CSV table of C-alpha atoms in Angstrom, one decimal:
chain,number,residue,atom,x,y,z
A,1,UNK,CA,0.0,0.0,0.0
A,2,UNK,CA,1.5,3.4,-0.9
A,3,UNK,CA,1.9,6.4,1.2
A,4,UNK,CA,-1.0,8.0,-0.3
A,5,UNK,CA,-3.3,4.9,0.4
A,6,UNK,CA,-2.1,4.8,4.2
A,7,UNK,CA,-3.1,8.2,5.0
A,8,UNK,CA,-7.0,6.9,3.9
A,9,UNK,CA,-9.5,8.2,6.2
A,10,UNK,CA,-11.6,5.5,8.5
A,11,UNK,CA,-14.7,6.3,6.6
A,12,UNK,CA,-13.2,5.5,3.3
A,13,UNK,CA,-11.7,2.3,4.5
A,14,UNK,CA,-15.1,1.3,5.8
A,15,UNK,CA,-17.2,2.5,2.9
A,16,UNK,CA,-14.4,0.7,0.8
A,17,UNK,CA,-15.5,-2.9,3.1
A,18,UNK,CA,-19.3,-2.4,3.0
A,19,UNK,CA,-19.3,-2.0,-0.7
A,20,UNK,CA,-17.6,-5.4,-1.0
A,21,UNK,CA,-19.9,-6.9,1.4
A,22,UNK,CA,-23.1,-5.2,-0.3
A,23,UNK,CA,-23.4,-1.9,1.4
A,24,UNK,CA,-25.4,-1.0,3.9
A,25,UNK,CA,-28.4,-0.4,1.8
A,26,UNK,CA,-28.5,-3.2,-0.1
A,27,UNK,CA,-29.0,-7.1,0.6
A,28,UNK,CA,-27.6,-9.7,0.0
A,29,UNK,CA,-30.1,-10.2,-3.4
A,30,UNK,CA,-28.8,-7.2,-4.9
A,31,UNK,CA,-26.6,-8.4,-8.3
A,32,UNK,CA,-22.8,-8.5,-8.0
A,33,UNK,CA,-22.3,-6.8,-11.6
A,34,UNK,CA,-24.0,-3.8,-9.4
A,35,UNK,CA,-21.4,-3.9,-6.2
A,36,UNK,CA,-18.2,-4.7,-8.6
A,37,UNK,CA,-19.7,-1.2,-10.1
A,38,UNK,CA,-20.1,0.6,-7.4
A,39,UNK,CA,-16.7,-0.8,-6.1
A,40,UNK,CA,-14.9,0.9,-9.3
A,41,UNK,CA,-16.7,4.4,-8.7
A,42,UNK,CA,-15.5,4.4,-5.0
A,43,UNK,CA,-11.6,3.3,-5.7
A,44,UNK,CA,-11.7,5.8,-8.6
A,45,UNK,CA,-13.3,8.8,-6.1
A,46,UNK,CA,-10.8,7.9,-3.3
A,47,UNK,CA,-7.8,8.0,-5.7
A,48,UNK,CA,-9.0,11.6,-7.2
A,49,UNK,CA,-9.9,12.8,-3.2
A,50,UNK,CA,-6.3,12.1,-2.4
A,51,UNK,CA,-4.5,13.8,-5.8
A,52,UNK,CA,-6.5,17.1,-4.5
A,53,UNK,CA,-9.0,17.0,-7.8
A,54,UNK,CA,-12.2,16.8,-5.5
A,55,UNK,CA,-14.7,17.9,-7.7
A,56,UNK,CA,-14.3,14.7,-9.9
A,57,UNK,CA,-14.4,12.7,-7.1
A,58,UNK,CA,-17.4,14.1,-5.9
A,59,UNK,CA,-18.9,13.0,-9.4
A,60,UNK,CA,-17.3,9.5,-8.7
A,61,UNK,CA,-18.8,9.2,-5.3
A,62,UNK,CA,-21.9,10.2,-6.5
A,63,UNK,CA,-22.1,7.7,-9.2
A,64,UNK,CA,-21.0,5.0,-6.6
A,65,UNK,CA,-24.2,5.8,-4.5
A,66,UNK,CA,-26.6,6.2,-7.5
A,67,UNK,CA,-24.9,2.2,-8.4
A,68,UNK,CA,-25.9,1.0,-4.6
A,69,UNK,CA,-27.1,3.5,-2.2
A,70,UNK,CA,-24.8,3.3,0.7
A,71,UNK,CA,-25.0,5.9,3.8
A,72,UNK,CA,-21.0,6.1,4.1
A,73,UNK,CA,-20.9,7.3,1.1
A,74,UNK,CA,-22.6,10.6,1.8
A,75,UNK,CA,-19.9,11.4,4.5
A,76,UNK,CA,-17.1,11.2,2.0
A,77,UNK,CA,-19.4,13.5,0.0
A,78,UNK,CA,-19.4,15.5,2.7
A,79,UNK,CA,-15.7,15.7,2.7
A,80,UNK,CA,-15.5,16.7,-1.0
A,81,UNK,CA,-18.0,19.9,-0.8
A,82,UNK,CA,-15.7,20.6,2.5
A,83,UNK,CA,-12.5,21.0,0.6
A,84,UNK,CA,-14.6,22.6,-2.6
A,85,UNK,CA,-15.7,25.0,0.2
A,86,UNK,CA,-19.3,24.5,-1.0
A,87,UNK,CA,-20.2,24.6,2.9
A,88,UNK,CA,-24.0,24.3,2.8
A,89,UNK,CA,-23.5,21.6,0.5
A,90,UNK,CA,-21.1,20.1,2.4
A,91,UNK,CA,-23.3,20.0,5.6
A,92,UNK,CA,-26.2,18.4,4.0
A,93,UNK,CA,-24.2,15.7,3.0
A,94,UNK,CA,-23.0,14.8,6.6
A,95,UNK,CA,-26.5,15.3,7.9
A,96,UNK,CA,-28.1,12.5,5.6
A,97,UNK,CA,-25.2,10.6,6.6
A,98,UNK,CA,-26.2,10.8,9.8
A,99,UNK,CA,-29.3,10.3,9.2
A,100,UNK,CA,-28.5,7.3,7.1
A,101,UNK,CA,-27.1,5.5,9.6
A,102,UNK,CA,-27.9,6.5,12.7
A,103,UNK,CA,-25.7,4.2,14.8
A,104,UNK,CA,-22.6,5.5,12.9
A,105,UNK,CA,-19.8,4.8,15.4
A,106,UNK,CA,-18.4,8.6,14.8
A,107,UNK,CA,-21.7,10.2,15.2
A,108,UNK,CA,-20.2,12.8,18.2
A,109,UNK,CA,-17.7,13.5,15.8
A,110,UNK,CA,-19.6,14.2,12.6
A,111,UNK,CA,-22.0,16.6,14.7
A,112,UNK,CA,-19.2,18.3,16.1
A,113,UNK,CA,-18.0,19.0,12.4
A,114,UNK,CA,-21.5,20.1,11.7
A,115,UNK,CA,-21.4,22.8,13.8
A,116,UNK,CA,-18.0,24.3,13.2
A,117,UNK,CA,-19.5,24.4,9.7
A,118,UNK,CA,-22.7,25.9,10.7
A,119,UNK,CA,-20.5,28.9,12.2
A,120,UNK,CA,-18.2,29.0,9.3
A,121,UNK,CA,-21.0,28.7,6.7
A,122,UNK,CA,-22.7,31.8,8.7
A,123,UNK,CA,-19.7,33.6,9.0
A,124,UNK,CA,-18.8,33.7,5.5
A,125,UNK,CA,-22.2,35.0,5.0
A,126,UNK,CA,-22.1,38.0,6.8
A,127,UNK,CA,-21.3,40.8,4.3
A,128,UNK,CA,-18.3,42.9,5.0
A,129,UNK,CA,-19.2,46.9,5.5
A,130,UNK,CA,-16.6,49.1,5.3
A,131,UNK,CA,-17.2,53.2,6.0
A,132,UNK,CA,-14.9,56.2,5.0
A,133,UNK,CA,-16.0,59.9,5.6
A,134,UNK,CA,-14.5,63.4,4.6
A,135,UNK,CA,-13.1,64.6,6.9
A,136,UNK,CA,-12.0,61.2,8.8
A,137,UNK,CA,-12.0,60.1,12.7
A,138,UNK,CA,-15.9,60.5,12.2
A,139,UNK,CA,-17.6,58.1,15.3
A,140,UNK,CA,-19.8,55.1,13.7
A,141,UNK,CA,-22.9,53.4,15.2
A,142,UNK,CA,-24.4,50.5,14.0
A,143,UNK,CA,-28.3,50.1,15.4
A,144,UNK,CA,-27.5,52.6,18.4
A,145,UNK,CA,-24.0,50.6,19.5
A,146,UNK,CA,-20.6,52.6,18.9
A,147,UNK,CA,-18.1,50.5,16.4
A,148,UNK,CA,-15.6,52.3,16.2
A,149,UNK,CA,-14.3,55.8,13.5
A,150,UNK,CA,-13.8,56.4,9.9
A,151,UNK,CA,-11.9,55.0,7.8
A,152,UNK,CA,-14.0,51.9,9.5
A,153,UNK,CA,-14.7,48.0,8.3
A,154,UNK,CA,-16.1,45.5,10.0
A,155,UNK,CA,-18.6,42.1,9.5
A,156,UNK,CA,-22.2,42.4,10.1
A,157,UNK,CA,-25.5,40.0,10.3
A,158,UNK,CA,-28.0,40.4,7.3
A,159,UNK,CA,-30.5,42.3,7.4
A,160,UNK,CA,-31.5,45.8,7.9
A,161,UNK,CA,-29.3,48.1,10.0
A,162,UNK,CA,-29.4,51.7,10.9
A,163,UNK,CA,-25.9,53.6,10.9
A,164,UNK,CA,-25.2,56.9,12.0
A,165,UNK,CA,-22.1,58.9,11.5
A,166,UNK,CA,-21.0,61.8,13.7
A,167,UNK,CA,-18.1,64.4,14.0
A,168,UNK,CA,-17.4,67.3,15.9
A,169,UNK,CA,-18.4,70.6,13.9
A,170,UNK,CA,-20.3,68.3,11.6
A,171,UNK,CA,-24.2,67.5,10.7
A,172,UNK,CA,-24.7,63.8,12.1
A,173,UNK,CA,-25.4,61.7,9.5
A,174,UNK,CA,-28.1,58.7,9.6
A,175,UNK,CA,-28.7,56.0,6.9
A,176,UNK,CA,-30.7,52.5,6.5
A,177,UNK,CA,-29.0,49.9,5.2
A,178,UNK,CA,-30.2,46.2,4.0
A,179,UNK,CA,-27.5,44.3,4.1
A,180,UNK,CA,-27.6,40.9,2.0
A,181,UNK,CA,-25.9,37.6,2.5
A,182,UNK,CA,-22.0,37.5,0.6
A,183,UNK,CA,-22.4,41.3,-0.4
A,184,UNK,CA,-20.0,43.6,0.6
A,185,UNK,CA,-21.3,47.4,1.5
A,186,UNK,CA,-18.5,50.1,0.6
A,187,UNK,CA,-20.2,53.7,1.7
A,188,UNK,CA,-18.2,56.9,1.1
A,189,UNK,CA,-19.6,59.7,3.1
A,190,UNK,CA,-19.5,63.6,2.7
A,191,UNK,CA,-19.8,65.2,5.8
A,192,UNK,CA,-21.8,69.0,6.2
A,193,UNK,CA,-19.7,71.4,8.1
A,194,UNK,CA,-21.7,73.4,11.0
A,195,UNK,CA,-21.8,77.3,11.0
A,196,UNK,CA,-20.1,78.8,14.3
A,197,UNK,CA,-23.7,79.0,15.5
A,198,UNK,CA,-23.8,74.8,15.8
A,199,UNK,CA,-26.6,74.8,12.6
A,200,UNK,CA,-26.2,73.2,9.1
A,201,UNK,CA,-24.6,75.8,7.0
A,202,UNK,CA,-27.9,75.8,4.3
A,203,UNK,CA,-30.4,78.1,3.6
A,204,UNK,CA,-32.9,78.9,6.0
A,205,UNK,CA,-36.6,80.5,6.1
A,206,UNK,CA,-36.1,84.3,6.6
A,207,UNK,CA,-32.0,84.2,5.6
A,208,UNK,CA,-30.6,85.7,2.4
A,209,UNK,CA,-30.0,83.7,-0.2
A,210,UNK,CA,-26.5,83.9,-2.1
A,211,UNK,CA,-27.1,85.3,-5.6
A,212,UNK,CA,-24.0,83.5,-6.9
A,213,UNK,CA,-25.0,83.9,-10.8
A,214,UNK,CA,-26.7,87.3,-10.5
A,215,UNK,CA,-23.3,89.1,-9.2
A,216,UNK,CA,-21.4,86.6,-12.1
A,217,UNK,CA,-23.3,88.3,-14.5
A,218,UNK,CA,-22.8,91.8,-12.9
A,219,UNK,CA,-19.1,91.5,-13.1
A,220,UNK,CA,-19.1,90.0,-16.8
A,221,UNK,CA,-21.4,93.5,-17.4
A,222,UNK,CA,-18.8,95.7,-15.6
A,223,UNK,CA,-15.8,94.5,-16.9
A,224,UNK,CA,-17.5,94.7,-20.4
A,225,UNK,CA,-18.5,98.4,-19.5
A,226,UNK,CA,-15.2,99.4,-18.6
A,227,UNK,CA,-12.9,97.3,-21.6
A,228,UNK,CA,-15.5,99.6,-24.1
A,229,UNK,CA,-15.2,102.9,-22.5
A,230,UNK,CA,-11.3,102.4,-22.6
A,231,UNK,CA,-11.3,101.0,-26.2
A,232,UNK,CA,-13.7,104.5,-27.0
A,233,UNK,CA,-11.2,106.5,-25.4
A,234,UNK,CA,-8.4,104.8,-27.3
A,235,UNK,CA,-10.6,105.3,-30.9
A,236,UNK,CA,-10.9,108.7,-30.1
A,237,UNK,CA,-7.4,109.4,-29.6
A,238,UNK,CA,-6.7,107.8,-32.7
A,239,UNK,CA,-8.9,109.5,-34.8
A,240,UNK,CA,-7.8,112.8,-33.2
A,241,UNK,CA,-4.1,112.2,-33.8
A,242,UNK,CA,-5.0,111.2,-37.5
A,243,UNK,CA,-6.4,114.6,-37.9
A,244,UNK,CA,-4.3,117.1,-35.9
A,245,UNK,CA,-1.7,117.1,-38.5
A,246,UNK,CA,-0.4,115.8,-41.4
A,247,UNK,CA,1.2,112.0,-42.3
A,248,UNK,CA,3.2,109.7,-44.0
A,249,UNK,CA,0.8,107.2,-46.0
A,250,UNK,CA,1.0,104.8,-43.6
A,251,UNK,CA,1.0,106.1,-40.6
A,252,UNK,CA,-2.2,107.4,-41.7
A,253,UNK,CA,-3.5,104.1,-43.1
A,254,UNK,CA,-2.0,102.7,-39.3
A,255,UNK,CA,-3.9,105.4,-37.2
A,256,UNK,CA,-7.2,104.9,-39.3
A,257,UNK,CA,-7.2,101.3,-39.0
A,258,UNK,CA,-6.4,101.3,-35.4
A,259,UNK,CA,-9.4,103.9,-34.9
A,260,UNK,CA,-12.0,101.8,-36.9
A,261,UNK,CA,-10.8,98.7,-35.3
A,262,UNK,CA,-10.9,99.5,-31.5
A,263,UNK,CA,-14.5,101.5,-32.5
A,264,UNK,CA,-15.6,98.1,-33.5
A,265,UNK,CA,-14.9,96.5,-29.7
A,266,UNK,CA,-15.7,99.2,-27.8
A,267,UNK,CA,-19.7,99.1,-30.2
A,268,UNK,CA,-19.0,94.8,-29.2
A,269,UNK,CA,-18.2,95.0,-25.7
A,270,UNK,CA,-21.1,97.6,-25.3
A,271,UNK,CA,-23.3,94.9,-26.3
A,272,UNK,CA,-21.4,92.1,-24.2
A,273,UNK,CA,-22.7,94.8,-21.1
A,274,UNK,CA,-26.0,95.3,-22.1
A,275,UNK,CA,-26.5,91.2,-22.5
A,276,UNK,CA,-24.9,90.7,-19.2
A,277,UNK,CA,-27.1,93.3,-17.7
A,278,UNK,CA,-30.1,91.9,-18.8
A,279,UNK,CA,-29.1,88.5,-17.6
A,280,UNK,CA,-28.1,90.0,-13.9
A,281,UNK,CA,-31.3,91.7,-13.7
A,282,UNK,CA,-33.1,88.4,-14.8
A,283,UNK,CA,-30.8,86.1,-12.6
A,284,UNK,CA,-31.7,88.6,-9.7
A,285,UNK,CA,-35.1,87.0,-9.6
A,286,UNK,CA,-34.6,83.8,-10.5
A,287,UNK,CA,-31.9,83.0,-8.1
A,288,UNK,CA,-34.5,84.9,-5.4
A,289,UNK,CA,-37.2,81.9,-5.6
A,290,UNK,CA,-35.4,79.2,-4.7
């Protein structure tokens, strides 16, 4: 016997007996084409278990149970899901064993394997939450109990939850949560800064409102105003020096184009104002009924 085949568990060895001698859930009528078959299925499981490919070997213990149903079989099942980490499946499998034969000689043991699953199944279940807030070190309670400040992570039971962020000098900040089994809950919170007074900085019944747009447009109208006045000034003084005295050709031609050229933005830019005042005007009230 190898190395390999020492290290065989107890169940296998007495699965690998009772499907010589018939199985458990057969008789002594049942054909021996039927045991030989379910013999080669179980040799070919236990050889796959042991070379770490235990999703085949589930598939050959399956088929050796489907051949002749035999209760032992289930617990190598069992010990197939366990190292596919198919947990739920896994526990089924020991709990028909069980059930299967119920005077199993390692019963204590198979329960006590039971529930370590159980708590590992539920475990793996609870979805990971993890909390980050701006600014950080904000305190965090899950359902009224303190867990702990941002940047914060932790496990929690499915379900609904209530959590509640708070920080010095900021609005608290509540929020449900349904959590779902396997699901993991990232939440990135914004926190809203307190005015010196202790209240939300936000609008209010009864306090001005910022007219952000209305004194956007009044600048844009302003600078307009002044860039044509300027430009005006500078077409005048062009047109004056053009005429005051005589020229070379083109200094002339320089001094009328520079003229009829700064005219031209100084007539845009007067427009640019009168657009801009019209939309700060309009703005005014608008901004107003919000």
């Amino acid at each position: 016997m190898t190395t390999r085949h020492r290290r065989m568990s107890f169940p296998a060895l007495l699965i690998a007996l009772l499907l010589a001698l018939g199985g458990t859930g057969a008789s002594a009528a049942e054909p021996g084409a039927a045991r030989a078959a379910a013999r080669r299925h179980f040799e070919r499981g236990t050889t796959l278990y042991q070379e770490g490919r235990y999703a085949e070997a589930a598939a050959a213990f399956e088929a050796a149970y489907q051949t002749l149903a035999n209760g032992v079989v289930l617990y190598n099942l069992g010990q197939c899901y366990e190292k596919l980490g198919d947990l739920q499946r896994a526990i089924g499998y020991y709990r028909d064993y069980l059930r299967m034969v119920p005077d199993a000689e390692d019963r204590p043991l198979v329960e006590s394997l039971i529930a370590r699953l159980e708590k590992r199944y539920e475990e793996e279940r609870r979805p990971q939450v993890t909390v980050s807030s701006e600014p950080a070190g904000a305190r965090v309670q899950v359902d009224g109990e303190a867990r702990g400040v941002t940047p914060w992570s932790d496990k929690l039971e499915v379900g609904p939850h209530r959590l509640e962020v708070t920080h010095e000098g900021y609005q608290p900040l509540r929020r449900d949560m349904e959590l779902r089994p396997g699901e993991p809950l990232e939440l990135q919170l914004m926190l809203t800064p307190l005015s010196k007074s202790g209240v939300a900085v936000e609008n209010r019944p009864g306090q001005p409102r910022r007219r952000v747009w209305t004194w956007v447009a009044a600048g844009a109208a302003g600078v307009a105003t002044a860039g044509a006045v300027t430009l005006g000034l500078l077409a005048r003084s062009d047109s004056r020096e053009l005429l005051a005295r005589p020229h070379e050709r083109a200094e002339a031609q320089r001094l009328h184009d520079s003229a009829l050229g700064r005219a031209r933005a100084s007539n845009i830019l007067t427009g640019t104002a009168g657009v801009a005042l019209l939309a700060g005007t309009a703005l005014f009230f608008v901004e107003g009924s919000f």
